[in-house]
XYZ file of C-alpha atoms in Angstrom:
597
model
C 92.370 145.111 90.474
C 93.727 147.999 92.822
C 95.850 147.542 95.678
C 94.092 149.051 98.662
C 95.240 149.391 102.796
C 92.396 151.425 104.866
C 94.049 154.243 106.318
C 92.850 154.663 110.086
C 93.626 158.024 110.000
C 91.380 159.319 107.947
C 88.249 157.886 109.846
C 89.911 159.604 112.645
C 90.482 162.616 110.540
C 86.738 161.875 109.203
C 85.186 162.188 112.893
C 87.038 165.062 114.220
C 85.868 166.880 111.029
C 81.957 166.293 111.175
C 82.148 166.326 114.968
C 82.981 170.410 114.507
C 80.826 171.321 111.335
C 78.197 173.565 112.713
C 74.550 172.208 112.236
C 70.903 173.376 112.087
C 69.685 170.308 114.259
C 71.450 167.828 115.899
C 72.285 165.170 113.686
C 71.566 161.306 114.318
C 74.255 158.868 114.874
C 73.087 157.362 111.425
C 73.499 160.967 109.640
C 76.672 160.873 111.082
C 78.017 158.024 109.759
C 76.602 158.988 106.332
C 78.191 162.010 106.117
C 81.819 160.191 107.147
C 81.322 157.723 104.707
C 80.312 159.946 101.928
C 83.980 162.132 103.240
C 85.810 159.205 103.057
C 84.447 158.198 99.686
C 86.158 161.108 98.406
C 89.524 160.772 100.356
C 89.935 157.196 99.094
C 89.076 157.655 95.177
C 86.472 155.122 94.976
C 85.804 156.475 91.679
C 87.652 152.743 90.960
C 85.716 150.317 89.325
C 84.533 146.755 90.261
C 86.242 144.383 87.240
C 86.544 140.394 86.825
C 89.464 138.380 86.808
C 90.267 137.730 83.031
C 93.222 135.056 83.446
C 94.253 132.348 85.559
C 97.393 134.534 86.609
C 94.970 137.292 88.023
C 93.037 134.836 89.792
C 95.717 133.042 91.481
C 97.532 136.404 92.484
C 93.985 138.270 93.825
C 95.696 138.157 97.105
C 98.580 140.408 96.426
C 96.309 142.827 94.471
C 92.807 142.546 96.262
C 89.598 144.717 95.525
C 89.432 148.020 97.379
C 86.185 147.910 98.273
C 86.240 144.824 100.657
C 85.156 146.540 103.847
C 82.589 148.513 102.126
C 80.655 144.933 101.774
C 77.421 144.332 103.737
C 76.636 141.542 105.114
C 73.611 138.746 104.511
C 71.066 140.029 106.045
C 68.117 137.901 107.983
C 64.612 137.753 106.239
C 61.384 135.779 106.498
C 60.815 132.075 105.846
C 59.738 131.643 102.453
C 55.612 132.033 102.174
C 52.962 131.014 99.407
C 52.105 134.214 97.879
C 48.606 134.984 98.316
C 46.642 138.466 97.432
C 46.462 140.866 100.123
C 42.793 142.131 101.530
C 41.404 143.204 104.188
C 39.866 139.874 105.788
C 40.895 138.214 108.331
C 41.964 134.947 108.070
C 42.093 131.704 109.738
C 45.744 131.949 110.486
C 47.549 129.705 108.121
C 50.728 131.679 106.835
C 50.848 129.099 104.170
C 54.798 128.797 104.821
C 56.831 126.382 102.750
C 59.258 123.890 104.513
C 62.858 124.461 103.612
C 62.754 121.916 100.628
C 60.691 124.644 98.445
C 62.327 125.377 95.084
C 64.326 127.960 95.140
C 64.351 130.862 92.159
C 67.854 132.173 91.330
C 68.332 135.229 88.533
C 71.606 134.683 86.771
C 72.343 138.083 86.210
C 73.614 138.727 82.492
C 73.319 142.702 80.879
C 75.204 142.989 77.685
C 77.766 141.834 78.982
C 77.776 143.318 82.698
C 80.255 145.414 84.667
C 78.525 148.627 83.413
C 76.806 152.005 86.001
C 76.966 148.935 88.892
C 80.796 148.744 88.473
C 80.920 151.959 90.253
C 82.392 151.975 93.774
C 81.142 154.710 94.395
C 78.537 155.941 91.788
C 77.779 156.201 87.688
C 76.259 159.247 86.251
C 74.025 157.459 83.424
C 70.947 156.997 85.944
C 68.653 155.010 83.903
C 70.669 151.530 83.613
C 68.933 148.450 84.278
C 68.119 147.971 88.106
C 67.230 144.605 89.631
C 65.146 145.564 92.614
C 62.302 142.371 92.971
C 64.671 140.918 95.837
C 61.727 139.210 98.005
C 61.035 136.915 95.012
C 64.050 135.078 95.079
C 66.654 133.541 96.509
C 70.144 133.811 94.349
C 71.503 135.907 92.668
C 74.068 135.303 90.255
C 76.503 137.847 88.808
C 77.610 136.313 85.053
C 79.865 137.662 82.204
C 81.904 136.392 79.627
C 85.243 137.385 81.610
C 86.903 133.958 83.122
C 85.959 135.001 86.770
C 82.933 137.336 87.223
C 83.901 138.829 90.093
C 80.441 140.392 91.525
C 80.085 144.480 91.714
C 79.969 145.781 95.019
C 76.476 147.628 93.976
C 74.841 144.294 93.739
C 76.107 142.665 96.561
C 74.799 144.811 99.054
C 71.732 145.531 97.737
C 71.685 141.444 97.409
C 72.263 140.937 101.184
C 69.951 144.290 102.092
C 67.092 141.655 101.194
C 68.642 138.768 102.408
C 69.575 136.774 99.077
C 72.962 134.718 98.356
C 75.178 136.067 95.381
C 77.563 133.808 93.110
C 80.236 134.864 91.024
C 80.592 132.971 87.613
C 83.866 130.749 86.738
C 83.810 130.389 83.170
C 86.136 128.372 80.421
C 84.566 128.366 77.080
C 84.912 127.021 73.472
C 88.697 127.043 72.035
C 90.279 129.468 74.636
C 88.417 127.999 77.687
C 89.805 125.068 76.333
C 93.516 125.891 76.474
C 92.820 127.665 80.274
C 91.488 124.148 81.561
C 94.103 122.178 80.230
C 96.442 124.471 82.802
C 93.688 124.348 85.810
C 93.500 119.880 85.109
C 97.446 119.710 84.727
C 97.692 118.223 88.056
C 96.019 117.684 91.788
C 98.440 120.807 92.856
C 96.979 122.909 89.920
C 93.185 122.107 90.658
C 93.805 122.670 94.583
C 95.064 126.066 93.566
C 92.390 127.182 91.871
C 89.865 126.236 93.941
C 90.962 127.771 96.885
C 91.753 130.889 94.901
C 88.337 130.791 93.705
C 87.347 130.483 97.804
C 89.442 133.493 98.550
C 87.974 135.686 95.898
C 84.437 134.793 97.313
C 85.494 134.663 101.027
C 87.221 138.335 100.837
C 84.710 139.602 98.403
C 81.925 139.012 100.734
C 79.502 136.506 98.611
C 78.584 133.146 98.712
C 80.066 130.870 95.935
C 80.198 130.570 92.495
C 78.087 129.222 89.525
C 81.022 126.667 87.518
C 80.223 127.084 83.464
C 82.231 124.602 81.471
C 81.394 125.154 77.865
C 84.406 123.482 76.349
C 85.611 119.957 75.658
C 87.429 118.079 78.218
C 90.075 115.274 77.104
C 88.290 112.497 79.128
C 91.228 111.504 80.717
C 91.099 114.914 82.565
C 87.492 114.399 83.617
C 88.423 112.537 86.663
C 90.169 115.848 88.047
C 87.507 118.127 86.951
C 85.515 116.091 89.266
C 87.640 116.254 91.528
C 88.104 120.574 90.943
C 84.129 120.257 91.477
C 84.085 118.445 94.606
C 87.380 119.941 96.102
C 86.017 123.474 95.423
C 82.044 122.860 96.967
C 83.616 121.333 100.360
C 85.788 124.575 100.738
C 82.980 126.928 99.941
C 80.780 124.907 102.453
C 83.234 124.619 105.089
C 84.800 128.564 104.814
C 81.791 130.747 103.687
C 78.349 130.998 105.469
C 75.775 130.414 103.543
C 78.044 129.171 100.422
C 77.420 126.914 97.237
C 78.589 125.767 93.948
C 76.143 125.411 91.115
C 77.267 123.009 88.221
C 76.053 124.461 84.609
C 75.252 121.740 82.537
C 77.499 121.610 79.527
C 80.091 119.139 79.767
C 79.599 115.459 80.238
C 81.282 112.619 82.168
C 82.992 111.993 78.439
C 84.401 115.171 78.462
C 82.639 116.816 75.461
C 80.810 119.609 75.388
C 77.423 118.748 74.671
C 74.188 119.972 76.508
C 72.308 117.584 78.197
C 68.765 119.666 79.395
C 68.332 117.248 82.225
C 69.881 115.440 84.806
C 71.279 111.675 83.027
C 73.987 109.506 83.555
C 75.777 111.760 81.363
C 76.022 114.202 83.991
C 74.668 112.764 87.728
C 78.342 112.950 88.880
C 78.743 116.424 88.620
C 75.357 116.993 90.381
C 76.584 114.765 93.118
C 79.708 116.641 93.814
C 78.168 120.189 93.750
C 75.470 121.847 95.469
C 73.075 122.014 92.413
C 73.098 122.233 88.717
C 71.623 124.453 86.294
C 70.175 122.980 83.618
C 70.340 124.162 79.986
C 67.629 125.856 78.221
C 66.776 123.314 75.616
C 64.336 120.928 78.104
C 61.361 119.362 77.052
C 58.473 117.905 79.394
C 59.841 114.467 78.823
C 63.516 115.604 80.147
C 61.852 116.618 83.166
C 59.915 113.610 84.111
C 62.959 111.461 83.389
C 64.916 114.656 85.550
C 62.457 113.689 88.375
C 63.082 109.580 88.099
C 67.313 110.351 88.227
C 67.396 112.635 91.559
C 64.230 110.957 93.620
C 66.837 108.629 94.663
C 68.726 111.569 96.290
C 65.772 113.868 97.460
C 67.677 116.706 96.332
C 64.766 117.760 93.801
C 65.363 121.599 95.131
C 69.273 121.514 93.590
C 68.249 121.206 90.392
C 67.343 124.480 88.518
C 65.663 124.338 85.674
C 66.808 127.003 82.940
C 64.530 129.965 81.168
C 66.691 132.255 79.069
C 64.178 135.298 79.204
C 65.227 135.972 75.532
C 63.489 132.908 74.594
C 66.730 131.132 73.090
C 64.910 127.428 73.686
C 61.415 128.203 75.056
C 58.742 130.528 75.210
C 60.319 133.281 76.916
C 60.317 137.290 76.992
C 56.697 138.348 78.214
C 55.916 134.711 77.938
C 58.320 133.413 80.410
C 55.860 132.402 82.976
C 54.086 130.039 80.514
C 57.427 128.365 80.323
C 57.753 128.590 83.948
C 54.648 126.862 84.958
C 55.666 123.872 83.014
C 58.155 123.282 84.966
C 57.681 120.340 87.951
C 56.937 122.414 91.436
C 59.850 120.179 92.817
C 62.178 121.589 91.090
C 64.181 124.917 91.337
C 63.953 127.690 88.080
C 67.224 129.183 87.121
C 66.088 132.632 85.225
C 68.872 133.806 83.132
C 69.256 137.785 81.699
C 65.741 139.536 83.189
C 67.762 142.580 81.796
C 65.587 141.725 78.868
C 63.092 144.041 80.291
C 65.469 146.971 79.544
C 67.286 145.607 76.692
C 64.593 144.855 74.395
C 63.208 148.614 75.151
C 66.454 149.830 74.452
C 66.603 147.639 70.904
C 62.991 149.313 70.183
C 63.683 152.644 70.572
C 66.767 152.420 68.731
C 64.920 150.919 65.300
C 62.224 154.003 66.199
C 65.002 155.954 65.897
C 63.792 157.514 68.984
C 66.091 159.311 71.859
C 67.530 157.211 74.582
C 68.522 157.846 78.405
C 65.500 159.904 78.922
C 62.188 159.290 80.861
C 60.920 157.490 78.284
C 63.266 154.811 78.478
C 62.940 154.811 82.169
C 59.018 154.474 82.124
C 58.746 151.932 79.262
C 61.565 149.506 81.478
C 59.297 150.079 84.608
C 56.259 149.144 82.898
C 57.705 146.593 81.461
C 59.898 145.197 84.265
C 56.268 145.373 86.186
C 54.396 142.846 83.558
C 57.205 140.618 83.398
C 57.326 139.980 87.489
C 54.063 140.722 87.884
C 53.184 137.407 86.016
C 55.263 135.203 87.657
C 54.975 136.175 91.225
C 51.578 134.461 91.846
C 53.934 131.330 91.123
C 56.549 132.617 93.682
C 57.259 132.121 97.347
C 57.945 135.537 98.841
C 60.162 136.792 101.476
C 60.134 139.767 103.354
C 61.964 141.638 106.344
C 61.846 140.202 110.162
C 64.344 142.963 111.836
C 63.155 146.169 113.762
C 63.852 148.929 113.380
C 62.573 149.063 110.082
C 62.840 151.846 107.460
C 62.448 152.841 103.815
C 61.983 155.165 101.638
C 61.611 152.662 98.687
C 64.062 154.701 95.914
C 65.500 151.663 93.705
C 69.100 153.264 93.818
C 69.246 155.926 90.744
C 67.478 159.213 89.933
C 68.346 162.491 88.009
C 68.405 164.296 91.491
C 68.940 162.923 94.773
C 66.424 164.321 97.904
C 67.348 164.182 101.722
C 63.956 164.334 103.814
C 62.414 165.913 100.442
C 65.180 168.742 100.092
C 67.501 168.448 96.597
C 70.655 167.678 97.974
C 71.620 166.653 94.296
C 70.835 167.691 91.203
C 72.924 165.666 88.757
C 72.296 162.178 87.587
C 72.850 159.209 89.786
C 73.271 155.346 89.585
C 74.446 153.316 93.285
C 72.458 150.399 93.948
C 74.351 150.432 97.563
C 71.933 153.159 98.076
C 68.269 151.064 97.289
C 66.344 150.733 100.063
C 64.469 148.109 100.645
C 62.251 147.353 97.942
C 58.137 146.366 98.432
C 56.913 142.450 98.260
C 54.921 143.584 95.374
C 56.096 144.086 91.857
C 53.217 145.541 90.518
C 53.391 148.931 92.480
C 54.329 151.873 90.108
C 57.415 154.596 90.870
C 57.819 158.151 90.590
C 61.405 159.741 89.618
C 59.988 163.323 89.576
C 59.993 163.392 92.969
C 61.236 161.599 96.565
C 61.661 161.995 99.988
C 64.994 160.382 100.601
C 66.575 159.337 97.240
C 65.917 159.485 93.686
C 62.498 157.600 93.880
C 59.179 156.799 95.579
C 56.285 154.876 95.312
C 53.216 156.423 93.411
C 49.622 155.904 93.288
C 47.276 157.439 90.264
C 43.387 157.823 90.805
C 43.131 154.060 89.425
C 44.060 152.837 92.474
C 41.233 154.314 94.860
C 39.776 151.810 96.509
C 42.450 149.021 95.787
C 44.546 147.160 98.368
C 47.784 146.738 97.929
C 50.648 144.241 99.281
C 53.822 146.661 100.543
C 55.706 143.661 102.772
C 54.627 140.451 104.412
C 56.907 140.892 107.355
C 57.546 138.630 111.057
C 58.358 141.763 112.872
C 58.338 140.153 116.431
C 58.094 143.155 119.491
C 57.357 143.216 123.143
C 56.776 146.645 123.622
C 54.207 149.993 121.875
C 54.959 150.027 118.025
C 55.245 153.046 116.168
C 54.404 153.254 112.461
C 55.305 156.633 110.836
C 54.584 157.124 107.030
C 55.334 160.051 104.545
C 53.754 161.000 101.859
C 52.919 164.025 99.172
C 49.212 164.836 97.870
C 48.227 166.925 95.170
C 44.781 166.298 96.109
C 43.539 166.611 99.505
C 40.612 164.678 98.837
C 43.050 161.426 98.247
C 44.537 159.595 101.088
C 45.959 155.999 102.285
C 45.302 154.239 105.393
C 47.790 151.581 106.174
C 46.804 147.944 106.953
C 48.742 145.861 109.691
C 47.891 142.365 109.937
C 48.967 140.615 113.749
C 49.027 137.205 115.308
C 50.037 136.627 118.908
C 51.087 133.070 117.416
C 51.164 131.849 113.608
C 48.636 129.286 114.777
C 46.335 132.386 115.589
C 44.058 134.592 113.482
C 44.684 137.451 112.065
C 44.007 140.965 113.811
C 43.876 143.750 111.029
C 44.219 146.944 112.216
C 43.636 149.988 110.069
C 45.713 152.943 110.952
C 44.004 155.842 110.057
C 44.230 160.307 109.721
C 43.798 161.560 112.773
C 40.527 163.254 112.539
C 39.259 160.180 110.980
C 35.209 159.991 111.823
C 33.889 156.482 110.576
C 32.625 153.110 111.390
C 35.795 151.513 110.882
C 36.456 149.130 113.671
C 39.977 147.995 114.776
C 41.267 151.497 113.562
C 44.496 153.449 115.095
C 44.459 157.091 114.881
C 47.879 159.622 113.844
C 48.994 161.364 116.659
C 51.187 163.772 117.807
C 51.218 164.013 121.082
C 53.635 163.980 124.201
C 54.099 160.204 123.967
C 54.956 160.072 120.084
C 57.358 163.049 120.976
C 58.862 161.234 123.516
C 59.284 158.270 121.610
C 60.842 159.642 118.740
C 63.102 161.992 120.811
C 64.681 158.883 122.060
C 65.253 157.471 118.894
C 67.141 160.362 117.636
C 69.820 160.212 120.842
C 70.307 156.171 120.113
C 70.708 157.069 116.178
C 67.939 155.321 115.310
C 66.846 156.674 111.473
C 63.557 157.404 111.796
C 61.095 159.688 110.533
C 60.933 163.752 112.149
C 58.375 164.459 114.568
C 56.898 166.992 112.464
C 53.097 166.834 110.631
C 54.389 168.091 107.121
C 58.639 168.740 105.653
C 59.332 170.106 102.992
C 55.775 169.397 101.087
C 55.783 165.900 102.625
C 52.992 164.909 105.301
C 53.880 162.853 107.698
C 51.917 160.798 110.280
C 52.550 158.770 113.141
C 50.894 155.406 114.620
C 51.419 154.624 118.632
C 50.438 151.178 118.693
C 50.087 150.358 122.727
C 48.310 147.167 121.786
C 48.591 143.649 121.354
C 52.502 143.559 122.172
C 54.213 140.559 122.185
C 52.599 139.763 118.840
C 54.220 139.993 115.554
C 53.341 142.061 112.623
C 53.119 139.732 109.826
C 51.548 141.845 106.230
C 51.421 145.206 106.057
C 49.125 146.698 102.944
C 48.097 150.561 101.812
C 44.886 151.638 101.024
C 44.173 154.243 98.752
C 41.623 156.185 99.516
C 39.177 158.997 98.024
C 35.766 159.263 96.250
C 35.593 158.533 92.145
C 34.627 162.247 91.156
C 38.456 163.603 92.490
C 40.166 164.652 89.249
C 42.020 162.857 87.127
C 45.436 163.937 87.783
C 44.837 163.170 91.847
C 48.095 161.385 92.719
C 49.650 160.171 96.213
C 53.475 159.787 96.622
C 54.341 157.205 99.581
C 58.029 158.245 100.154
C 59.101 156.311 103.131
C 57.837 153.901 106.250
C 59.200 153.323 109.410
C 58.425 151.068 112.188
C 59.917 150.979 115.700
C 60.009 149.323 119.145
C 59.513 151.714 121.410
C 59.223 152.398 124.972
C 57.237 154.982 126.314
């Protein structure tokens, strides 16, 4: 860890020096702050790394020698209720949003990538742009950093990009086999000791900026010591609960109320109390269909069916796992919570591949057989998914998943070297299925692409509650080699989620059909206006221009239906079957705004 004061000055220094750089256009209070915090980057070295706490001494001294990176943190942001996923069309419906109550299971991703604390351990960025990427956010709801280090401290990288899409991240405390043995005997030597450690463990999670932690056990206890690692348990959950929004503790199940190490695969008298004293436990992967109907008989009594998570190692140590995972998944009771542990398989196993093939690694390749991969994997389980999605306006993305070999800025190279910062993904579709482009982008290292095999498709981008009062604007950009292929959005509004549906297609300007319901581009006086006062509140936001830089973009005044809320928003692809075969469209970035007029 690196001792770290922020030095007021140089945000002072910071400001005076952008305020007098000489620009081509006015920049936005949101380019502003950009630029400052890429200059102060620089001034403060954050070429540091995020690293874990790898004895009880660092633990219990993290206050004198805390991260640097602590007020670089974002913070959880708000997103939809969870809804049943459902195909998106063009219909519309009777108005049932199919929303789950807040019992729903809940799907958490324990995070584990040979080993972690690789390109996301960057404060600031890595230069190896092709690590793995976790970027299907609306499809769960924890996330859980894990190594084999005794506290797994979570990167910086991950946490924001965690909280950009609204989902809880746990560090991992871990103590296993012979020398996990020998560092609990020191955390159970006493009430003092286990007091200590907890609320070092809430200190490390409270200044860090995430939620709790995920307790792994994997060594014998002497049983006389059992009563105070229940008590460690308990002591720890109540301060997490009581001192960090949002926070949990998550039992693994290893140990037993006997003290020895010995993997139970369900909930059983064996291990009940540490379920009690927690928040939930995380079963092991070893579970058979009769462990989880005598699972469902143990915690009825409670009505905490949600706290358990059931365990699928994705490299099928226990199940059928890897591209089979969601077989495994769907055997699991729908009362119960899935725990899915190292979906870096996607990349790994690619990586293992190409190695036998003796083929060459960090290239495209490896980048386009992940992605395709990555896509099957979640595209399989997400019909089995609730699905979340963003409910704050303004809204903007330009959908890069936080790496490229070049980095754009409204479609100009403003980098041309290798990049890895998940702190810069934007936020990423509802859809897992939708295919990427790193040849090109409009802000980033990535976009969103669409082949000729999607003409005449629908496709999800975000179920949304985007609540407004006033005219909407929706602004897209997007890149054509084709002009004969082209996208209309689709916005889907209720006045109330008892109503039905209103889709509205927003259409190119000079558009001439029968479509009902449809909303011209424009670019007139009052989409001038209204993005002329978004740039002087530094509002990002997309230029008031019909093409930059090779990009096209349009704009949609909506003055209708306000006071409703914009609940699914799809993309159309559009274009007749005899365009050639190489007929591609790039969608590098949406906005939506409130606006007044």
């Amino acid at each position: 860890m690196f001792k770290f004061e922020t030095n007021t000055s140089l945000i002072i220094l910071a400001s005076v020096l952008f305020a007098s750089l000489p620009v081509l256009y006015v920049l936005s209070d949101w380019e502003r702050k950009h630029r400052a915090t890429k200059f102060l980057n620089r001034k403060l070295n954050l070429s540091l790394v995020c690293m874990p706490l790898r004895t009880l001494d660092e633990l219990v001294n993290f206050y004198k020698n805390p991260v640097p990176w602590k007020t670089l943190v974002k913070p959880l942001t708000p997103r939809t209720g969870p809804i049943k996923f459902k195909p998106f069309t063009d219909a519309e419906n009777d108005g049932d949003e199919e929303k789950f109550s807040e019992n729903r299971r809940e799907i958490l991703v324990c995070h584990d990538f040979k080993g972690n604390y690789r390109e996301d351990s960057y404060i600031s960025e890595a230069s190896k742009w092709d690590g793995y990427r976790f970027y299907n956010w609306y499809g769960i709801d924890i996330f859980c950093y894990f190594s084999h280090d005794l506290v797994s401290v979570p990167t910086l990288q991950y946490i924001n990009a965690a909280h950009k899409h609204g989902v809880a991240v746990l560090g991992t405390f871990i103590a296993e086999f012979a020398p996990g043995r020998l560092i609990m005997e020191k955390v159970l030597e006493s009430r003092e000791k286990v007091e200590q450690i907890a609320d070092s463990l809430v200190l490390v999670a409270k200044y860090c900026g995430f939620e709790g932690w995920l307790m792994n056990i994997e060594c014998p206890i002497e049983k006389e010591k059992v009563p105070l690692l229940v008590e460690f348990l308990e002591y720890l959950t109540a301060r997490v609960r009581l001192e960090i929004p949002n926070g949990r503790v998550i039992w693994y199940d290893s140990v037993t109320i006997d003290g020895n190490l010995l993997w139970q695969n369900q909930v059983n008298s064996k291990n009940l109390i540490f379920f009690e004293k927690s928040d939930g436990i995380f079963l092991n992967y070893n579970w058979s269909d009769q462990q989880m109907q005598r699972t469902l008989s143990e915690v009825e009594r409670f009505n905490r069916f949600k706290d358990v998570f059931v365990g699928i190692d994705v490299f099928g140590r226990g199940q059928v796992a890897k591209l089979q995972s969601h077989k495994t998944f769907q055997r699991i009771p729908e009362q119960f919570s899935v725990a899915l542990f190292a979906t870096g398989w996607t990349l790994e196993s690619i990586e293992v591949e190409m190695k036998h093939a003796r083929q060459p690694m960090f290239t495209q390749e490896l980048n386009s057989r992940f992605l395709a991969r990555d896509r099957l994997f979640w595209g399989q389980l997400w019909p089995m998914l609730t699905i979340y999605g963003p409910n704050q306006l303004p809204f903007y993305t330009s959908f890069c998943i936080g790496s490229g070999e070049f980095s754009n800025r409204l479609g100009m190279r403003v980098k041309r070297k290798p990049w890895f910062d998940l702190r810069k993904q934007e936020i990423q579709p509802c859809n897992p299925e939708l295919e990427r482009c790193f040849e090109d982008s409009f802000d980033g290292g990535s976009c969103l692409s669409f082949e000729k095999t999607f003409i005449g498709k629908i496709e999800r981008l975000f179920v949304c509650d985007l609540g407004y009062v006033k005219n909407l604007l929706v602004s897209v950009a997007f890149k054509r080699n084709y002009r004969t292929i082209d996208l209309n959005l689709i916005l889907k509004l209720k006045k109330s989620p008892f109503d039905k549906e209103t889709c509205w297609f927003l259409v190119e300007k000079n558009y001439a059909g029968d479509m009902e319901k449809v909303n011209k581009a424009s670019d007139d006086d009052d989409v001038r206006s209204a993005i002329d006062n978004l740039q002087n509140r530094g509002v990002r936001h997309l230029p008031f221009v019909n093409s930059i830089n090779g990009w096209e973009v349009r704009h949609h005044l909506l003055r209708l239906y306000r006071g409703h809320t914009l609940n699914d928003i799809g993309i159309k692809i559009i274009g007749s079957q005899e365009i050639p075969e190489d007929a591609q469209l790039l969608l590098g970035a949406l906005s939506i705004h409130e606006v007044d007029l």
